């Protein structure tokens, strides 16, 4: 709300009304200070602790009372919080935030990374990134202007994070090109370009994490197209890609038209939706997936991780970044273990795992045995009695092979056959966090 200049000067003693104007956060007219930005508290939490930041950004559509300007700098939204929670909590020396926006990812990365370079095509976004670092007393964040990897040509990083402007937008007149969400490319080409270029900027062992959209075109699933991007990378990459949601073209169009502040029933809504549908139709798009990509440049040797999966459910909460880090560690350890080494390993059940057994009325044996994960991605798995017995016996005492032999004896089945059946599934339970190495 506008306030009298004298009142602002009394309240913000050091900055004053003219200081707000100099910072680009307000304007002066007729003795009043009119805000050009909003500053909100934003709590955060990860495996290392919790706290609160103050985050400045441009006024949203509720404050403006209409559609956003194309140069709008977005505050912290649901996607931003998701990516912040996905960031690996392991320490690293150099980090890069591509498409920094208001700077929330750079702030989160700086908690674990010694120095972070934040890039954006918007000078105003970079100004907000610098302001938010100052507001929260965070040093070690350097801003650079430019698109994608242009500002860091020839440089490599241990950690790269990006909430890029991945929203698929028609390239036709009359459709706003919002800088915070539209990278200026056709379809999902921006995410494809990121995947193609990121490997050259990852140090050996370095990890990139980003959000993205991918189109299902002419019968080719979006996840399969994402796999093709990774496989075509000039630098070989490990990949773990998770699709969390998929929308039909109409739902996708309506979502992003509303996001820009044009509501259903208002002038221009139907015209914008039609532009999206025409754009999708021209490319044969039948579905748009949204999800997360984790890409890693192997420290040595060829890639060993290629995982593409659909998990259409909400994340259970904080701590997913720590779960991702633990999964990568488990994968690397498993890659060094043959079946004999795995059989000799001692395992324990993760503390967030529970088991549910469902019985038909009057039946002694369960019809369904289910493992449920309270953390991580909140997975739920139906398992058979043999695997249930093995998981239940993993208490950090005996090796897996000894347990399987005992279970085979109890069940009256061949021990070698049971090993061949269970060990691949034990690998999966270790990667997904149901089991851990003792």
Short mmCIF file of C-alpha atoms in Angstrom, two decimals, residues 156-158 202-206 297-300:
data_model
loop_
_atom_site.label_atom_id
_atom_site.label_comp_id
_atom_site.label_asym_id
_atom_site.label_seq_id
_atom_site.Cartn_x
_atom_site.Cartn_y
_atom_site.Cartn_z
CA UNK A 156 33.54 -26.04 -14.33
CA UNK A 157 31.62 -26.48 -11.09
CA UNK A 158 31.09 -29.15 -8.44
CA UNK A 202 30.60 -30.13 -14.46
CA UNK A 203 33.85 -31.04 -12.76
CA UNK A 204 34.47 -34.81 -12.50
CA UNK A 205 32.04 -36.08 -9.88
CA UNK A 206 30.01 -32.87 -10.17
CA UNK A 297 29.62 -36.34 -14.55
CA UNK A 298 31.33 -39.58 -13.47
CA UNK A 299 34.52 -39.08 -11.49
CA UNK A 300 36.09 -41.89 -13.52
#
